[in-house]
Structures are given as structure tokens and as C-alpha cells.
Tab-separated table of N, CA and C in Angstrom:
chain	number	residue	atom	x	y	z
A	1	MET	N	-4.603	0.393	28.238
A	1	MET	CA	-3.530	0.860	27.364
A	1	MET	C	-3.622	0.205	25.995
A	2	ASN	N	-3.897	-1.086	25.962
A	2	ASN	CA	-3.949	-1.809	24.705
A	2	ASN	C	-5.061	-1.271	23.804
A	3	ARG	N	-6.232	-1.013	24.382
A	3	ARG	CA	-7.351	-0.491	23.594
A	3	ARG	C	-7.053	0.913	23.086
A	4	ARG	N	-6.416	1.722	23.913
A	4	ARG	CA	-6.057	3.075	23.480
A	4	ARG	C	-5.048	3.029	22.340
A	5	PHE	N	-4.091	2.136	22.452
A	5	PHE	CA	-3.087	2.001	21.397
A	5	PHE	C	-3.739	1.545	20.092
A	6	CYS	N	-4.663	0.612	20.177
A	6	CYS	CA	-5.388	0.152	18.984
A	6	CYS	C	-6.201	1.289	18.376
A	7	TYR	N	-6.814	2.099	19.226
A	7	TYR	CA	-7.586	3.235	18.724
A	7	TYR	C	-6.661	4.257	18.063
A	8	LEU	N	-5.483	4.445	18.616
A	8	LEU	CA	-4.502	5.350	18.022
A	8	LEU	C	-4.080	4.852	16.636
A	9	ILE	N	-3.871	3.559	16.504
A	9	ILE	CA	-3.515	2.993	15.198
A	9	ILE	C	-4.670	3.161	14.218
A	10	TYR	N	-5.890	2.961	14.701
A	10	TYR	CA	-7.083	3.176	13.873
A	10	TYR	C	-7.108	4.612	13.346
A	11	LEU	N	-6.872	5.579	14.225
A	11	LEU	CA	-6.855	6.984	13.809
A	11	LEU	C	-5.712	7.264	12.840
A	12	LEU	N	-4.555	6.688	13.108
A	12	LEU	CA	-3.397	6.874	12.238
A	12	LEU	C	-3.677	6.335	10.836
A	13	CYS	N	-4.315	5.184	10.746
A	13	CYS	CA	-4.689	4.629	9.439
A	13	CYS	C	-5.630	5.578	8.705
A	14	SER	N	-6.584	6.146	9.419
A	14	SER	CA	-7.524	7.095	8.815
A	14	SER	C	-6.800	8.336	8.309
A	15	VAL	N	-5.854	8.835	9.090
A	15	VAL	CA	-5.086	10.018	8.694
A	15	VAL	C	-4.247	9.714	7.456
A	16	ILE	N	-3.637	8.541	7.406
A	16	ILE	CA	-2.818	8.161	6.250
A	16	ILE	C	-3.666	8.134	4.987
A	17	ILE	N	-4.843	7.533	5.066
A	17	ILE	CA	-5.728	7.464	3.900
A	17	ILE	C	-6.122	8.867	3.448
A	18	LEU	N	-6.505	9.704	4.386
A	18	LEU	CA	-6.912	11.071	4.061
A	18	LEU	C	-5.749	11.869	3.487
A	19	LEU	N	-4.595	11.782	4.124
A	19	LEU	CA	-3.425	12.538	3.687
A	19	LEU	C	-2.977	12.134	2.283
A	20	MET	N	-2.950	10.846	2.011
A	20	MET	CA	-2.529	10.383	0.681
A	20	MET	C	-3.522	10.824	-0.395
A	21	SER	N	-4.800	10.831	-0.068
A	21	SER	CA	-5.814	11.294	-1.021
A	21	SER	C	-5.649	12.784	-1.306
A	22	VAL	N	-5.424	13.561	-0.256
A	22	VAL	CA	-5.222	15.001	-0.424
A	22	VAL	C	-3.949	15.267	-1.225
A	23	LEU	N	-2.888	14.515	-0.957
A	23	LEU	CA	-1.636	14.694	-1.706
A	23	LEU	C	-1.815	14.394	-3.189
A	24	ALA	N	-2.558	13.353	-3.516
A	24	ALA	CA	-2.792	13.023	-4.925
A	24	ALA	C	-3.528	14.159	-5.627
A	25	ILE	N	-4.528	14.719	-4.969
A	25	ILE	CA	-5.268	15.847	-5.557
A	25	ILE	C	-4.363	17.070	-5.665
A	26	TYR	N	-3.586	17.330	-4.627
A	26	TYR	CA	-2.666	18.469	-4.654
A	26	TYR	C	-1.682	18.346	-5.817
A	27	TYR	N	-1.073	17.171	-5.956
A	27	TYR	CA	-0.089	16.989	-7.019
A	27	TYR	C	-0.719	17.069	-8.403
A	28	PHE	N	-2.001	16.751	-8.520
A	28	PHE	CA	-2.671	16.890	-9.811
A	28	PHE	C	-2.689	18.356	-10.240
A	29	PHE	N	-2.908	19.255	-9.284
A	29	PHE	CA	-2.957	20.679	-9.598
A	29	PHE	C	-1.590	21.352	-9.499
A	30	ALA	N	-0.640	20.720	-8.857
A	30	ALA	CA	0.719	21.265	-8.731
A	30	ALA	C	1.698	20.229	-9.277
A	31	ILE	N	1.580	19.960	-10.561
A	31	ILE	CA	2.379	18.899	-11.182
A	31	ILE	C	3.870	19.219	-11.127
A	32	GLU	N	4.219	20.512	-11.047
A	32	GLU	CA	5.635	20.887	-10.937
A	32	GLU	C	6.226	20.384	-9.618
A	33	SER	N	5.444	20.460	-8.559
A	33	SER	CA	5.909	19.944	-7.262
A	33	SER	C	6.099	18.436	-7.321
A	34	PHE	N	5.177	17.771	-7.996
A	34	PHE	CA	5.293	16.319	-8.153
A	34	PHE	C	6.542	15.973	-8.951
A	35	SER	N	6.775	16.709	-10.036
A	35	SER	CA	7.958	16.424	-10.855
A	35	SER	C	9.242	16.674	-10.070
A	36	SER	N	9.268	17.710	-9.244
A	36	SER	CA	10.452	17.972	-8.409
A	36	SER	C	10.690	16.841	-7.421
A	37	LEU	N	9.620	16.327	-6.838
A	37	LEU	CA	9.730	15.202	-5.908
A	37	LEU	C	10.284	13.963	-6.615
A	38	VAL	N	9.785	13.690	-7.810
A	38	VAL	CA	10.237	12.520	-8.570
A	38	VAL	C	11.706	12.667	-8.954
A	39	ILE	N	12.070	13.833	-9.441
A	39	ILE	CA	13.459	14.068	-9.852
A	39	ILE	C	14.409	13.872	-8.669
A	40	ALA	N	13.993	14.315	-7.494
A	40	ALA	CA	14.844	14.183	-6.307
A	40	ALA	C	14.916	12.752	-5.789
A	41	SER	N	13.901	11.940	-6.085
A	41	SER	CA	13.853	10.615	-5.461
A	41	SER	C	14.190	9.451	-6.385
A	42	ILE	N	14.150	9.649	-7.686
A	42	ILE	CA	14.437	8.537	-8.600
A	42	ILE	C	15.882	8.626	-9.065
A	43	ASN	N	16.588	7.539	-8.884
A	43	ASN	CA	18.001	7.492	-9.227
A	43	ASN	C	18.179	6.742	-10.547
A	44	LEU	N	17.741	7.372	-11.627
A	44	LEU	CA	17.900	6.797	-12.963
A	44	LEU	C	18.528	7.852	-13.871
A	45	PRO	N	19.301	7.414	-14.866
A	45	PRO	CA	19.913	8.387	-15.787
A	45	PRO	C	18.896	8.913	-16.805
A	46	ILE	N	17.956	9.706	-16.332
A	46	ILE	CA	16.893	10.251	-17.170
A	46	ILE	C	17.285	11.664	-17.598
A	47	ASP	N	17.026	11.979	-18.867
A	47	ASP	CA	17.163	13.356	-19.334
A	47	ASP	C	15.868	14.067	-18.946
A	48	TRP	N	15.879	14.708	-17.785
A	48	TRP	CA	14.655	15.277	-17.224
A	48	TRP	C	14.063	16.366	-18.106
A	49	SER	N	14.891	17.020	-18.901
A	49	SER	CA	14.370	18.077	-19.776
A	49	SER	C	13.513	17.508	-20.905
A	50	SER	N	13.642	16.218	-21.185
A	50	SER	CA	12.854	15.610	-22.264
A	50	SER	C	11.486	15.110	-21.796
A	51	VAL	N	11.251	15.103	-20.497
A	51	VAL	CA	9.978	14.600	-19.970
A	51	VAL	C	8.910	15.678	-20.155
A	52	GLU	N	7.833	15.300	-20.840
A	52	GLU	CA	6.752	16.243	-21.140
A	52	GLU	C	5.654	16.173	-20.082
A	53	ILE	N	4.766	17.156	-20.129
A	53	ILE	CA	3.728	17.284	-19.106
A	53	ILE	C	2.804	16.065	-19.065
A	54	TRP	N	2.490	15.500	-20.232
A	54	TRP	CA	1.593	14.337	-20.243
A	54	TRP	C	2.239	13.143	-19.542
A	55	GLN	N	3.567	13.059	-19.622
A	55	GLN	CA	4.269	11.973	-18.942
A	55	GLN	C	4.192	12.138	-17.417
A	56	TRP	N	4.284	13.382	-16.963
A	56	TRP	CA	4.180	13.618	-15.520
A	56	TRP	C	2.790	13.242	-15.012
A	57	TYR	N	1.762	13.602	-15.784
A	57	TYR	CA	0.394	13.252	-15.367
A	57	TYR	C	0.163	11.746	-15.422
A	58	LEU	N	0.706	11.090	-16.430
A	58	LEU	CA	0.575	9.635	-16.510
A	58	LEU	C	1.342	8.967	-15.363
A	59	LEU	N	2.497	9.517	-15.031
A	59	LEU	CA	3.258	8.996	-13.892
A	59	LEU	C	2.489	9.203	-12.583
A	60	LEU	N	1.854	10.351	-12.442
A	60	LEU	CA	1.030	10.598	-11.251
A	60	LEU	C	-0.109	9.587	-11.179
A	61	PHE	N	-0.724	9.294	-12.316
A	61	PHE	CA	-1.800	8.302	-12.348
A	61	PHE	C	-1.276	6.918	-11.958
A	62	LEU	N	-0.161	6.498	-12.559
A	62	LEU	CA	0.421	5.189	-12.235
A	62	LEU	C	0.797	5.102	-10.754
A	63	SER	N	1.382	6.159	-10.241
A	63	SER	CA	1.780	6.168	-8.831
A	63	SER	C	0.561	6.161	-7.913
A	64	SER	N	-0.500	6.835	-8.331
A	64	SER	CA	-1.729	6.841	-7.532
A	64	SER	C	-2.371	5.461	-7.500
A	65	VAL	N	-2.376	4.779	-8.634
A	65	VAL	CA	-2.928	3.419	-8.675
A	65	VAL	C	-2.093	2.494	-7.794
A	66	TYR	N	-0.783	2.594	-7.923
A	66	TYR	CA	0.122	1.766	-7.116
A	66	TYR	C	-0.070	2.044	-5.622
A	67	SER	N	-0.146	3.313	-5.253
A	67	SER	CA	-0.343	3.671	-3.841
A	67	SER	C	-1.720	3.253	-3.342
A	68	SER	N	-2.702	3.293	-4.219
A	68	SER	CA	-4.065	2.914	-3.832
A	68	SER	C	-4.155	1.458	-3.403
A	69	ILE	N	-3.313	0.625	-3.960
A	69	ILE	CA	-3.301	-0.785	-3.553
A	69	ILE	C	-2.954	-0.883	-2.068
A	70	GLY	N	-1.902	-0.194	-1.673
A	70	GLY	CA	-1.517	-0.191	-0.263
A	70	GLY	C	-2.546	0.497	0.616
A	71	LEU	N	-3.142	1.578	0.106
A	71	LEU	CA	-4.152	2.286	0.888
A	71	LEU	C	-5.403	1.443	1.097
A	72	MET	N	-5.739	0.604	0.128
A	72	MET	CA	-6.877	-0.302	0.321
A	72	MET	C	-6.582	-1.263	1.467
A	73	GLY	N	-5.353	-1.727	1.542
A	73	GLY	CA	-4.969	-2.583	2.658
A	73	GLY	C	-5.087	-1.863	3.986
A	74	VAL	N	-4.619	-0.621	4.031
A	74	VAL	CA	-4.710	0.177	5.258
A	74	VAL	C	-6.178	0.436	5.607
A	75	TYR	N	-6.998	0.626	4.586
A	75	TYR	CA	-8.435	0.834	4.794
A	75	TYR	C	-9.052	-0.343	5.555
A	76	PHE	N	-8.724	-1.560	5.148
A	76	PHE	CA	-9.270	-2.735	5.827
A	76	PHE	C	-8.622	-2.956	7.192
A	77	LEU	N	-7.351	-2.643	7.300
A	77	LEU	CA	-6.654	-2.809	8.572
A	77	LEU	C	-7.250	-1.909	9.652
A	78	ARG	N	-7.655	-0.715	9.254
A	78	ARG	CA	-8.200	0.214	10.250
A	78	ARG	C	-9.485	-0.312	10.862
A	79	PHE	N	-10.291	-1.070	10.115
A	79	PHE	CA	-11.504	-1.668	10.684
A	79	PHE	C	-11.159	-2.647	11.805
A	80	SER	N	-10.130	-3.449	11.564
A	80	SER	CA	-9.728	-4.406	12.601
A	80	SER	C	-9.260	-3.687	13.858
A	81	PHE	N	-8.461	-2.648	13.682
A	81	PHE	CA	-7.975	-1.936	14.863
A	81	PHE	C	-9.100	-1.189	15.578
A	82	HIS	N	-10.103	-0.766	14.845
A	82	HIS	CA	-11.256	-0.147	15.500
A	82	HIS	C	-11.975	-1.178	16.367
A	83	GLN	N	-12.137	-2.385	15.842
A	83	GLN	CA	-12.774	-3.439	16.639
A	83	GLN	C	-11.889	-3.846	17.816
A	84	PHE	N	-10.580	-3.901	17.601
A	84	PHE	CA	-9.672	-4.209	18.705
A	84	PHE	C	-9.814	-3.165	19.815
A	85	SER	N	-9.961	-1.902	19.425
A	85	SER	CA	-10.082	-0.835	20.425
A	85	SER	C	-11.375	-0.950	21.224
A	86	GLN	N	-12.341	-1.680	20.696
A	86	GLN	CA	-13.604	-1.891	21.404
A	86	GLN	C	-13.635	-3.233	22.132
A	87	GLY	N	-12.499	-3.919	22.148
A	87	GLY	CA	-12.410	-5.186	22.865
A	87	GLY	C	-12.867	-6.393	22.069
A	88	GLU	N	-13.133	-6.209	20.792
A	88	GLU	CA	-13.544	-7.314	19.913
A	88	GLU	C	-12.297	-7.851	19.208
A	89	TYR	N	-11.783	-8.967	19.705
A	89	TYR	CA	-10.543	-9.503	19.148
A	89	TYR	C	-10.783	-10.694	18.228
A	90	PHE	N	-11.602	-11.612	18.643
A	90	PHE	CA	-11.767	-12.865	17.915
A	90	PHE	C	-13.132	-12.899	17.242
A	91	ASN	N	-13.182	-12.421	16.014
A	91	ASN	CA	-14.417	-12.555	15.253
A	91	ASN	C	-14.105	-12.654	13.766
A	92	LEU	N	-15.099	-13.032	13.011
A	92	LEU	CA	-14.922	-13.273	11.582
A	92	LEU	C	-14.586	-11.986	10.832
A	93	LYS	N	-15.189	-10.870	11.220
A	93	LYS	CA	-14.919	-9.602	10.535
A	93	LYS	C	-13.446	-9.214	10.651
A	94	ASN	N	-12.880	-9.356	11.846
A	94	ASN	CA	-11.458	-9.043	12.019
A	94	ASN	C	-10.599	-9.916	11.124
A	95	SER	N	-10.929	-11.186	11.090
A	95	SER	CA	-10.166	-12.112	10.256
A	95	SER	C	-10.248	-11.722	8.787
A	96	GLN	N	-11.447	-11.417	8.324
A	96	GLN	CA	-11.616	-11.026	6.922
A	96	GLN	C	-10.859	-9.740	6.609
A	97	ASN	N	-10.922	-8.777	7.514
A	97	ASN	CA	-10.218	-7.514	7.281
A	97	ASN	C	-8.707	-7.687	7.284
A	98	ILE	N	-8.194	-8.516	8.170
A	98	ILE	CA	-6.751	-8.756	8.192
A	98	ILE	C	-6.326	-9.543	6.955
A	99	LYS	N	-7.158	-10.477	6.507
A	99	LYS	CA	-6.851	-11.202	5.268
A	99	LYS	C	-6.832	-10.250	4.079
A	100	ARG	N	-7.782	-9.328	4.042
A	100	ARG	CA	-7.806	-8.348	2.947
A	100	ARG	C	-6.566	-7.462	2.996
A	101	PHE	N	-6.184	-7.033	4.200
A	101	PHE	CA	-4.964	-6.244	4.338
A	101	PHE	C	-3.764	-7.022	3.814
A	102	SER	N	-3.650	-8.278	4.218
A	102	SER	CA	-2.499	-9.078	3.785
A	102	SER	C	-2.536	-9.313	2.279
A	103	LEU	N	-3.726	-9.465	1.715
A	103	LEU	CA	-3.845	-9.642	0.264
A	103	LEU	C	-3.357	-8.396	-0.475
A	104	PHE	N	-3.792	-7.219	-0.033
A	104	PHE	CA	-3.351	-5.988	-0.688
A	104	PHE	C	-1.860	-5.734	-0.475
A	105	LEU	N	-1.339	-6.106	0.677
A	105	LEU	CA	0.099	-6.002	0.919
A	105	LEU	C	0.863	-6.905	-0.045
A	106	PHE	N	0.373	-8.122	-0.224
A	106	PHE	CA	0.993	-9.066	-1.152
A	106	PHE	C	0.938	-8.530	-2.586
A	107	ILE	N	-0.233	-8.036	-2.995
A	107	ILE	CA	-0.389	-7.515	-4.361
A	107	ILE	C	0.549	-6.339	-4.593
A	108	GLN	N	0.631	-5.429	-3.625
A	108	GLN	CA	1.506	-4.275	-3.810
A	108	GLN	C	2.974	-4.692	-3.883
A	109	ALA	N	3.385	-5.618	-3.043
A	109	ALA	CA	4.775	-6.080	-3.080
A	109	ALA	C	5.080	-6.776	-4.400
A	110	ALA	N	4.136	-7.573	-4.884
A	110	ALA	CA	4.346	-8.270	-6.152
A	110	ALA	C	4.304	-7.306	-7.338
A	111	ALA	N	3.546	-6.211	-7.214
A	111	ALA	CA	3.421	-5.243	-8.306
A	111	ALA	C	4.562	-4.232	-8.341
A	112	THR	N	5.369	-4.176	-7.311
A	112	THR	CA	6.442	-3.183	-7.238
A	112	THR	C	7.402	-3.247	-8.427
A	113	PRO	N	7.898	-4.423	-8.820
A	113	PRO	CA	8.797	-4.446	-9.982
A	113	PRO	C	8.124	-3.945	-11.259
A	114	LEU	N	6.863	-4.304	-11.455
A	114	LEU	CA	6.131	-3.839	-12.638
A	114	LEU	C	5.952	-2.323	-12.593
A	115	HIS	N	5.616	-1.809	-11.437
A	115	HIS	CA	5.423	-0.360	-11.299
A	115	HIS	C	6.702	0.399	-11.661
A	116	PHE	N	7.823	-0.010	-11.087
A	116	PHE	CA	9.062	0.709	-11.362
A	116	PHE	C	9.560	0.486	-12.790
A	117	ALA	N	9.234	-0.646	-13.386
A	117	ALA	CA	9.562	-0.854	-14.799
A	117	ALA	C	8.764	0.119	-15.665
A	118	LEU	N	7.470	0.253	-15.380
A	118	LEU	CA	6.638	1.197	-16.134
A	118	LEU	C	7.109	2.634	-15.943
A	119	VAL	N	7.505	2.979	-14.735
A	119	VAL	CA	8.005	4.327	-14.454
A	119	VAL	C	9.260	4.608	-15.270
A	120	SER	N	10.185	3.669	-15.302
A	120	SER	CA	11.437	3.894	-16.038
A	120	SER	C	11.194	4.007	-17.540
A	121	VAL	N	10.294	3.183	-18.066
A	121	VAL	CA	9.975	3.260	-19.497
A	121	VAL	C	9.274	4.581	-19.808
A	122	LEU	N	8.339	4.969	-18.973
A	122	LEU	CA	7.592	6.209	-19.197
A	122	LEU	C	8.505	7.431	-19.167
A	123	LEU	N	9.383	7.509	-18.178
A	123	LEU	CA	10.236	8.687	-18.049
A	123	LEU	C	11.320	8.760	-19.124
A	124	SER	N	11.693	7.632	-19.693
A	124	SER	CA	12.717	7.640	-20.750
A	124	SER	C	12.092	7.493	-22.133
A	125	PHE	N	10.799	7.649	-22.231
A	125	PHE	CA	10.074	7.457	-23.487
A	125	PHE	C	10.576	8.375	-24.600
A	126	ASN	N	10.942	9.602	-24.274
A	126	ASN	CA	11.386	10.568	-25.281
A	126	ASN	C	12.877	10.483	-25.593
A	127	HIS	N	13.586	9.575	-24.954
A	127	HIS	CA	15.008	9.404	-25.261
A	127	HIS	C	15.161	8.791	-26.650
A	128	LEU	N	16.329	8.948	-27.212
A	128	LEU	CA	16.613	8.346	-28.511
A	128	LEU	C	16.585	6.827	-28.395
A	129	ALA	N	16.310	6.173	-29.518
A	129	ALA	CA	16.311	4.707	-29.525
A	129	ALA	C	17.677	4.216	-29.047
A	130	GLY	N	17.659	3.231	-28.193
A	130	GLY	CA	18.890	2.705	-27.618
A	130	GLY	C	19.270	3.370	-26.305
A	131	GLN	N	18.630	4.490	-25.993
A	131	GLN	CA	18.902	5.188	-24.737
A	131	GLN	C	17.721	5.124	-23.770
A	132	ARG	N	16.686	4.421	-24.178
A	132	ARG	CA	15.527	4.264	-23.292
A	132	ARG	C	15.877	3.282	-22.184
A	133	ILE	N	15.172	3.397	-21.075
A	133	ILE	CA	15.523	2.631	-19.882
A	133	ILE	C	14.371	1.725	-19.476
A	134	LEU	N	14.726	0.485	-19.155
A	134	LEU	CA	13.799	-0.445	-18.514
A	134	LEU	C	14.502	-0.931	-17.254
A	135	SER	N	14.034	-0.452	-16.123
A	135	SER	CA	14.662	-0.788	-14.848
A	135	SER	C	13.785	-1.779	-14.099
A	136	LEU	N	14.325	-2.965	-13.868
A	136	LEU	CA	13.617	-3.993	-13.110
A	136	LEU	C	14.361	-4.233	-11.807
A	137	SER	N	13.597	-4.293	-10.726
A	137	SER	CA	14.231	-4.609	-9.449
A	137	SER	C	13.233	-5.333	-8.561
A	138	PHE	N	13.753	-6.301	-7.849
A	138	PHE	CA	12.967	-7.047	-6.869
A	138	PHE	C	13.908	-7.303	-5.716
A	139	GLY	N	13.706	-6.566	-4.639
A	139	GLY	CA	14.676	-6.610	-3.558
A	139	GLY	C	14.146	-7.214	-2.283
A	140	SER	N	14.933	-7.041	-1.253
A	140	SER	CA	14.594	-7.630	0.041
A	140	SER	C	13.335	-7.008	0.643
A	141	ASN	N	13.066	-5.737	0.345
A	141	ASN	CA	11.840	-5.119	0.876
A	141	ASN	C	10.593	-5.811	0.343
A	142	GLU	N	10.607	-6.145	-0.939
A	142	GLU	CA	9.459	-6.839	-1.523
A	142	GLU	C	9.328	-8.246	-0.950
A	143	ILE	N	10.450	-8.917	-0.774
A	143	ILE	CA	10.420	-10.270	-0.203
A	143	ILE	C	9.889	-10.224	1.226
A	144	LYS	N	10.354	-9.251	2.007
A	144	LYS	CA	9.856	-9.112	3.386
A	144	LYS	C	8.357	-8.841	3.405
A	145	SER	N	7.902	-7.967	2.528
A	145	SER	CA	6.472	-7.643	2.483
A	145	SER	C	5.636	-8.855	2.113
A	146	ILE	N	6.128	-9.658	1.187
A	146	ILE	CA	5.396	-10.867	0.795
A	146	ILE	C	5.332	-11.847	1.961
A	147	PHE	N	6.433	-12.033	2.667
A	147	PHE	CA	6.425	-12.938	3.822
A	147	PHE	C	5.516	-12.422	4.942
A	148	ILE	N	5.547	-11.124	5.187
A	148	ILE	CA	4.664	-10.556	6.209
A	148	ILE	C	3.205	-10.754	5.816
A	149	ALA	N	2.903	-10.559	4.534
A	149	ALA	CA	1.530	-10.768	4.063
A	149	ALA	C	1.093	-12.216	4.276
A	150	MET	N	1.978	-13.158	3.993
A	150	MET	CA	1.625	-14.572	4.188
A	150	MET	C	1.442	-14.891	5.673
A	151	ILE	N	2.294	-14.338	6.514
A	151	ILE	CA	2.174	-14.575	7.958
A	151	ILE	C	0.862	-13.994	8.483
A	152	LEU	N	0.520	-12.790	8.045
A	152	LEU	CA	-0.735	-12.180	8.485
A	152	LEU	C	-1.943	-12.979	8.013
A	153	TRP	N	-1.847	-13.551	6.817
A	153	TRP	CA	-2.935	-14.393	6.306
A	153	TRP	C	-3.161	-15.589	7.243
A	154	VAL	N	-2.071	-16.216	7.636
A	154	VAL	CA	-2.174	-17.366	8.547
A	154	VAL	C	-2.724	-16.922	9.904
A	155	LEU	N	-2.248	-15.796	10.423
A	155	LEU	CA	-2.742	-15.298	11.707
A	155	LEU	C	-4.230	-14.959	11.642
A	156	ALA	N	-4.670	-14.431	10.512
A	156	ALA	CA	-6.096	-14.131	10.359
A	156	ALA	C	-6.920	-15.410	10.377
A	157	THR	N	-6.388	-16.462	9.787
A	157	THR	CA	-7.071	-17.756	9.829
A	157	THR	C	-7.130	-18.276	11.261
A	158	LEU	N	-6.066	-18.052	12.021
A	158	LEU	CA	-6.067	-18.449	13.430
A	158	LEU	C	-7.102	-17.662	14.237
A	159	LEU	N	-7.340	-16.411	13.857
A	159	LEU	CA	-8.371	-15.624	14.530
A	159	LEU	C	-9.751	-16.261	14.375
A	160	VAL	N	-10.013	-16.829	13.203
A	160	VAL	CA	-11.297	-17.501	12.979
A	160	VAL	C	-11.426	-18.695	13.913
A	161	GLU	N	-10.365	-19.471	14.024
A	161	GLU	CA	-10.398	-20.637	14.914
A	161	GLU	C	-10.556	-20.205	16.371
A	162	ALA	N	-9.901	-19.115	16.744
A	162	ALA	CA	-10.036	-18.608	18.110
A	162	ALA	C	-11.465	-18.137	18.371
A	163	ALA	N	-12.083	-17.531	17.366
A	163	ALA	CA	-13.474	-17.091	17.520
A	163	ALA	C	-14.397	-18.285	17.722
A	164	LYS	N	-14.137	-19.371	16.999
A	164	LYS	CA	-14.949	-20.585	17.169
A	164	LYS	C	-14.790	-21.142	18.582
A	165	LEU	N	-13.556	-21.179	19.072
A	165	LEU	CA	-13.316	-21.666	20.433
A	165	LEU	C	-13.981	-20.770	21.477
A	166	GLN	N	-13.913	-19.475	21.263
A	166	GLN	CA	-14.537	-18.548	22.199
A	166	GLN	C	-16.052	-18.752	22.226
A	167	THR	N	-16.653	-18.968	21.064
A	167	THR	CA	-18.095	-19.220	20.991
A	167	THR	C	-18.451	-20.523	21.690
A	168	GLU	N	-17.645	-21.553	21.465
A	168	GLU	CA	-17.890	-22.838	22.131
A	168	GLU	C	-17.777	-22.702	23.647
A	169	ASN	N	-16.797	-21.954	24.118
A	169	ASN	CA	-16.621	-21.754	25.561
A	169	ASN	C	-17.802	-21.005	26.169
A	170	ARG	N	-18.325	-20.028	25.457
A	170	ARG	CA	-19.480	-19.279	25.959
A	170	ARG	C	-20.712	-20.180	26.054
A	171	GLN	N	-20.862	-21.066	25.073
A	171	GLN	CA	-22.014	-21.969	25.074
A	171	GLN	C	-21.885	-23.025	26.163
A	172	PHE	N	-20.666	-23.411	26.467
A	172	PHE	CA	-20.424	-24.447	27.472
A	172	PHE	C	-20.724	-23.930	28.872
A	173	ILE	N	-20.396	-22.675	29.103
A	173	ILE	CA	-20.588	-22.082	30.432
A	173	ILE	C	-22.039	-21.760	30.581
């Protein structure tokens, strides 16, 4: 059951990477759909009629870069789960991949306030002087993500030590 579950997570990570890539390409060609999604999901006092097409494309680019940080983490995480599904738990590759995942998770959590600040400035760029918006936020979700990233980093280091012990035990027997 454990190996099957790990393989399922591996497949899910692959699907997420593929789906997000397809969505980015889709939104590039259907920028109106992207703008509708943004308008429905961003709670800022933006004059949406003032946002021009170049701003939507720049926002799509910024959002793609921001999402790519998390997707890089998922990319490395899927390697670990693939090895877990094959019964390889304690090895250096798993540790490195989990460390990379935690690093990208940390970077994305730390970049979240900057990303949303850039989004607010970009979308209010055409507003009159004094009506432009700079929205900064750093909430509990970012703090949780940073702590999870640090915990995973430590656990990945423990995997290296476990691999050393496993190797020593094999040599002893």
C-alpha cells in the first residue's frame, strides 16, 4: 500500500506540472479568460477598465514565473516519491531532491509578498497619481510554508544519516 501511495503521489506531481504548463500556454492565447480569472480572484480596488492588454500579458508572465518556483519544487519532489515507490527510502538522491523541494518552497513563500506587491502596482499602473496601489501582505500561510520548508530540510538531512547507517549495517552483516 505504501509503495502504491508513493507512486500515486509521483503521478499526481507529474500531472500538476503538465497541467500548469498547459494552463500557462492556454492563458497566453486566451488572455481574456486569464483576465476574468484575475478579476474574480483579486480583491483590490482596481479600475479594471483601465488595465491594458500589455499589463495582462506582463501579469501572466509574472504569475508564470512565480508559479514556476513552486513547480520546480514539485518537479524534484516527484523524483523522491518515484524512488519511494520502488522501495528506495534512504539514499543521497532522495535527500537532495527533498532539500531542493524545501528550498523552492521556501523561496516561493518568501517571494509571495513581492509577487503580490508587483501585481498590485502593475494592475493599478494606469490609475491617476495618488490612486495607484501597492499591496503588501505576509500572512500565516507564508509563515507555515517557511516552517514546513525548514522542517523538510532537516528531515532530508536525517535521510542522509539514515542512508549512512543503512550502508554500515549492510557492511557489518
